[in-house]
Amino acid sequence: RRADAVFVTSPQLLKDLQALNPHTFFYPNVADGAHFARAMDPAEPLPPELEAELIAEKGPAGFTFADAARSAGVSSAAPYRHYRDRDALMADVARRGFELFGERLGRAWNEGKPDPFKSFEGLGRAYLEFARQEPAYYSAMFEAGVPLSADPALRQASDHAFAVLRNATEALIDTLPKENRPPALMMSLHIWALSHGIASLFGRGDAGRRSVPMPVEDLLEAGLLVYLRGLGVLEPAKPTK
């Protein structure tokens, strides 16, 4: 007995069965065939967040191009259409990390408003928050061994992030008499090293974090206070009776 109506889920079935039953209708299922077919297209890029997830799971040296393609559900040739090699992929992840890092530092500094010293404290907290919340990007930026010279865009993003810290440092230096002002670059590098060391040892968001008997924000704040008071940027603490 011929069916009153036939529903098919592919255009080819519609073509084949309409010859047998003119009451055959095409009804696509919930899967988007065209969308999933893109996975086999070598030109299809890897999802940006996937690379960071792989770094978080396996570390910057623990995955291959094949792992990235497999996790993305794309062909094994797809990564090579966008990256020269694995180092180029890692440089791209690091670039995106520095761009996000620079944005967060910039928001925290807010051009020193309303008060440069309070904004500077916020800058340090933003550094720690990034290390804790974005361990994959942090690892790609600072621990993957990617040279900044590998990609001009990576160099630019890195320089922009450091420029936020240097501009903030210069604002503090400007509060000193001219004859007592330390070199801005030297002071910026000192503060960066202090912030980065505390973030990497005690503030990171992965299993490499070491425990300390105090909030890591307090540890960084205390270190910055000692340093800034030593330079005369802040008045020495008054002795307690």
Short mmCIF file of C-alpha atoms in Angstrom, two decimals:
data_model
loop_
_atom_site.label_atom_id
_atom_site.label_comp_id
_atom_site.label_asym_id
_atom_site.label_seq_id
_atom_site.Cartn_x
_atom_site.Cartn_y
_atom_site.Cartn_z
CA ARG A 1 0.00 0.00 0.00
CA ARG A 2 1.34 3.39 -0.93
CA ALA A 3 1.82 5.75 2.03
CA ASP A 4 -0.26 8.90 2.13
CA ALA A 5 2.87 10.93 2.83
CA VAL A 6 6.59 10.27 3.15
CA PHE A 7 9.02 12.52 4.97
CA VAL A 8 12.74 12.35 4.28
CA THR A 9 15.69 14.09 5.89
CA SER A 10 18.00 14.58 2.93
CA PRO A 11 17.63 16.26 -0.46
CA GLN A 12 18.93 13.13 -2.22
CA LEU A 13 16.28 10.91 -0.63
CA LEU A 14 13.64 13.42 -1.65
CA LYS A 15 14.78 13.22 -5.25
CA ASP A 16 14.89 9.41 -5.25
CA LEU A 17 11.58 8.76 -3.51
CA GLN A 18 9.46 11.41 -5.19
CA ALA A 19 9.69 9.22 -8.31
CA LEU A 20 7.93 6.48 -6.33
CA ASN A 21 5.54 8.62 -4.32
CA PRO A 22 4.75 12.20 -5.29
CA HIS A 23 3.66 12.88 -1.71
CA THR A 24 7.24 12.78 -0.47
CA PHE A 25 8.39 15.80 1.49
CA PHE A 26 11.75 17.03 2.70
CA TYR A 27 11.94 17.66 6.42
CA PRO A 28 15.46 18.38 7.75
CA ASN A 29 16.30 16.93 11.13
CA VAL A 30 17.71 18.92 14.02
CA ALA A 31 21.30 18.47 12.83
CA ASP A 32 22.64 21.20 10.57
CA GLY A 33 24.34 19.11 7.92
CA ALA A 34 25.97 22.07 6.21
CA HIS A 35 27.38 23.31 9.49
CA PHE A 36 28.88 19.97 10.49
CA ALA A 37 30.25 19.39 7.00
CA ARG A 38 32.49 22.42 7.58
CA ALA A 39 34.53 20.29 9.98
CA MET A 40 36.07 18.49 7.02
CA ASP A 41 36.94 21.72 5.22
CA PRO A 42 40.73 22.34 5.53
CA ALA A 43 40.04 26.07 5.37
CA GLU A 44 37.94 25.99 8.52
CA PRO A 45 39.87 27.64 11.39
CA LEU A 46 40.19 26.17 14.85
CA PRO A 47 37.87 27.71 17.45
CA PRO A 48 39.95 30.34 19.30
CA GLU A 49 38.95 29.10 22.73
CA LEU A 50 39.93 25.52 21.90
CA GLU A 51 43.65 26.23 21.80
CA ALA A 52 43.52 27.82 25.25
CA GLU A 53 41.57 24.83 26.58
CA LEU A 54 44.23 22.44 25.28
CA ILE A 55 46.98 24.47 26.94
CA ALA A 56 45.05 24.47 30.22
CA GLU A 57 44.58 20.70 30.01
CA LYS A 58 47.97 19.56 28.74
CA GLY A 59 50.32 22.50 29.18
CA PRO A 60 51.96 24.59 26.44
CA ALA A 61 54.21 21.71 25.37
CA GLY A 62 51.76 18.86 25.84
CA PHE A 63 49.63 18.86 22.70
CA THR A 64 50.16 18.46 18.98
CA PHE A 65 48.46 19.78 15.86
CA ALA A 66 46.68 16.44 15.65
CA ASP A 67 45.31 16.92 19.19
CA ALA A 68 44.03 20.37 18.28
CA ALA A 69 42.32 19.15 15.12
CA ARG A 70 40.80 16.15 16.92
CA SER A 71 39.42 18.27 19.73
CA ALA A 72 37.95 20.76 17.26
CA GLY A 73 36.43 17.99 15.14
CA VAL A 74 38.13 19.31 12.01
CA SER A 75 40.36 17.60 9.51
CA SER A 76 43.99 17.03 10.45
CA ALA A 77 45.03 19.39 7.66
CA ALA A 78 42.94 22.31 8.97
CA PRO A 79 45.53 23.77 11.41
CA TYR A 80 48.16 23.97 8.69
CA ARG A 81 45.93 26.23 6.62
CA HIS A 82 46.22 28.89 9.31
CA TYR A 83 49.50 28.25 11.14
CA ARG A 84 52.95 27.51 9.79
CA ASP A 85 53.68 25.18 12.68
CA ARG A 86 52.86 24.61 16.32
CA ASP A 87 54.99 27.59 17.42
CA ALA A 88 52.93 29.87 15.18
CA LEU A 89 49.75 28.55 16.79
CA MET A 90 51.20 29.19 20.25
CA ALA A 91 52.24 32.71 19.23
CA ASP A 92 48.67 33.41 18.18
CA VAL A 93 47.35 32.21 21.55
CA ALA A 94 49.93 34.37 23.33
CA ARG A 95 48.92 37.39 21.22
CA ARG A 96 45.28 37.00 22.18
CA GLY A 97 46.35 36.62 25.80
CA PHE A 98 48.38 39.83 25.77
CA GLU A 99 45.51 41.70 24.13
CA LEU A 100 43.15 40.57 26.87
CA PHE A 101 45.80 41.25 29.51
CA GLY A 102 46.34 44.79 28.24
CA GLU A 103 42.60 45.48 28.22
CA ARG A 104 42.23 44.38 31.83
CA LEU A 105 45.24 46.32 33.01
CA GLY A 106 44.00 49.40 31.18
CA ARG A 107 40.56 49.18 32.79
CA ALA A 108 42.11 48.76 36.22
CA TRP A 109 44.48 51.70 35.80
CA ASN A 110 41.78 53.92 34.26
CA GLU A 111 44.37 56.64 33.56
CA GLY A 112 44.99 56.98 37.29
CA LYS A 113 41.46 58.15 38.10
CA PRO A 114 40.28 59.10 40.61
CA ASP A 115 43.56 58.62 42.50
CA PRO A 116 46.82 57.31 41.00
CA PHE A 117 47.84 55.39 44.10
CA LYS A 118 44.49 53.61 44.43
CA SER A 119 44.49 52.92 40.69
CA PHE A 120 48.00 51.50 40.98
CA GLU A 121 46.78 49.08 43.64
CA GLY A 122 43.98 48.07 41.29
CA LEU A 123 46.53 47.45 38.57
CA GLY A 124 48.33 44.94 40.79
CA ARG A 125 45.09 43.17 41.62
CA ALA A 126 44.22 42.97 37.92
CA TYR A 127 47.60 41.31 37.25
CA LEU A 128 46.86 38.67 39.88
CA GLU A 129 43.30 38.15 38.67
CA PHE A 130 44.47 37.54 35.13
CA ALA A 131 47.01 34.92 36.25
CA ARG A 132 44.32 33.20 38.32
CA GLN A 133 41.44 33.41 35.83
CA GLU A 134 43.33 32.85 32.58
CA PRO A 135 46.00 30.20 33.32
CA ALA A 136 46.14 28.97 29.72
CA TYR A 137 46.75 32.41 28.24
CA TYR A 138 49.18 33.22 31.05
CA SER A 139 51.14 30.07 30.29
CA ALA A 140 51.23 30.74 26.56
CA MET A 141 52.36 34.33 27.15
CA PHE A 142 55.11 33.71 29.65
CA GLU A 143 56.00 30.01 29.79
CA ALA A 144 55.71 28.59 26.27
CA GLY A 145 59.06 29.97 25.11
CA VAL A 146 57.50 31.85 22.20
CA PRO A 147 59.85 34.66 21.10
CA LEU A 148 58.14 38.02 20.70
CA SER A 149 59.99 38.42 17.42
CA ALA A 150 58.04 35.48 15.99
CA ASP A 151 55.01 37.65 15.25
CA PRO A 152 54.79 41.46 14.92
CA ALA A 153 51.23 41.38 16.25
CA LEU A 154 52.43 39.46 19.32
CA ARG A 155 55.17 42.01 19.92
CA GLN A 156 52.68 44.87 19.59
CA ALA A 157 50.21 43.31 22.02
CA SER A 158 52.97 42.62 24.54
CA ASP A 159 54.35 46.15 24.28
CA HIS A 160 50.88 47.61 24.72
CA ALA A 161 50.32 45.67 27.94
CA PHE A 162 53.69 46.78 29.34
CA ALA A 163 52.95 50.37 28.29
CA VAL A 164 49.98 50.41 30.68
CA LEU A 165 52.30 49.49 33.56
CA ARG A 166 54.93 52.00 32.48
CA ASN A 167 52.39 54.83 32.16
CA ALA A 168 51.12 54.05 35.64
CA THR A 169 54.67 54.03 37.00
CA GLU A 170 55.44 57.37 35.37
CA ALA A 171 52.36 58.86 37.02
CA LEU A 172 53.73 57.86 40.42
CA ILE A 173 57.18 59.16 39.57
CA ASP A 174 55.69 62.53 38.68
CA THR A 175 54.65 62.95 42.33
CA LEU A 176 58.33 63.16 43.33
CA PRO A 177 60.62 66.18 43.09
CA LYS A 178 62.50 66.09 39.79
CA GLU A 179 65.85 65.55 41.46
CA ASN A 180 64.55 62.45 43.26
CA ARG A 181 62.82 60.72 40.37
CA PRO A 182 64.15 57.25 39.49
CA PRO A 183 64.38 56.11 35.85
CA ALA A 184 60.88 55.22 34.69
CA LEU A 185 61.92 52.12 32.76
CA MET A 186 63.94 50.69 35.64
CA MET A 187 61.12 51.24 38.11
CA SER A 188 58.56 49.76 35.69
CA LEU A 189 60.68 46.63 35.27
CA HIS A 190 61.13 46.27 39.03
CA ILE A 191 57.39 46.49 39.63
CA TRP A 192 56.67 44.12 36.76
CA ALA A 193 59.16 41.58 38.12
CA LEU A 194 57.67 41.80 41.61
CA SER A 195 54.09 41.47 40.37
CA HIS A 196 54.92 38.68 37.96
CA GLY A 197 56.91 36.71 40.51
CA ILE A 198 54.12 36.76 43.06
CA ALA A 199 51.49 35.96 40.41
CA SER A 200 53.51 33.06 38.99
CA LEU A 201 54.41 31.52 42.33
CA PHE A 202 51.35 32.16 44.46
CA GLY A 203 48.55 33.58 42.34
CA ARG A 204 48.29 31.38 39.27
CA GLY A 205 45.13 29.46 38.48
CA ASP A 206 46.62 26.01 37.87
CA ALA A 207 48.24 23.20 39.83
CA GLY A 208 51.57 25.04 39.88
CA ARG A 209 50.36 27.53 42.48
CA ARG A 210 52.16 27.44 45.82
CA SER A 211 50.24 28.15 48.99
CA VAL A 212 50.97 31.08 51.27
CA PRO A 213 49.47 31.84 54.71
CA MET A 214 47.91 35.10 53.54
CA PRO A 215 45.85 36.47 50.64
CA VAL A 216 48.11 36.84 47.63
CA GLU A 217 46.75 40.36 47.11
CA ASP A 218 48.05 41.34 50.54
CA LEU A 219 51.44 39.86 49.71
CA LEU A 220 51.74 41.93 46.54
CA GLU A 221 50.46 45.08 48.24
CA ALA A 222 53.01 44.73 51.03
CA GLY A 223 55.85 44.21 48.56
CA LEU A 224 54.85 47.28 46.55
CA LEU A 225 54.55 49.39 49.69
CA VAL A 226 58.06 48.46 50.79
CA TYR A 227 59.42 49.23 47.34
CA LEU A 228 57.60 52.54 46.86
CA ARG A 229 58.46 53.75 50.35
CA GLY A 230 62.10 52.92 49.70
CA LEU A 231 61.99 55.19 46.65
CA GLY A 232 60.23 57.94 48.60
CA VAL A 233 57.09 57.70 46.48
CA LEU A 234 55.13 56.96 49.66
CA GLU A 235 55.83 58.34 53.10
CA PRO A 236 57.44 55.85 55.48
CA ALA A 237 55.05 54.07 57.77
CA LYS A 238 54.78 55.68 61.17
CA PRO A 239 56.16 53.52 63.97
CA THR A 240 53.56 52.03 66.28
CA LYS A 241 53.80 52.74 69.99
#
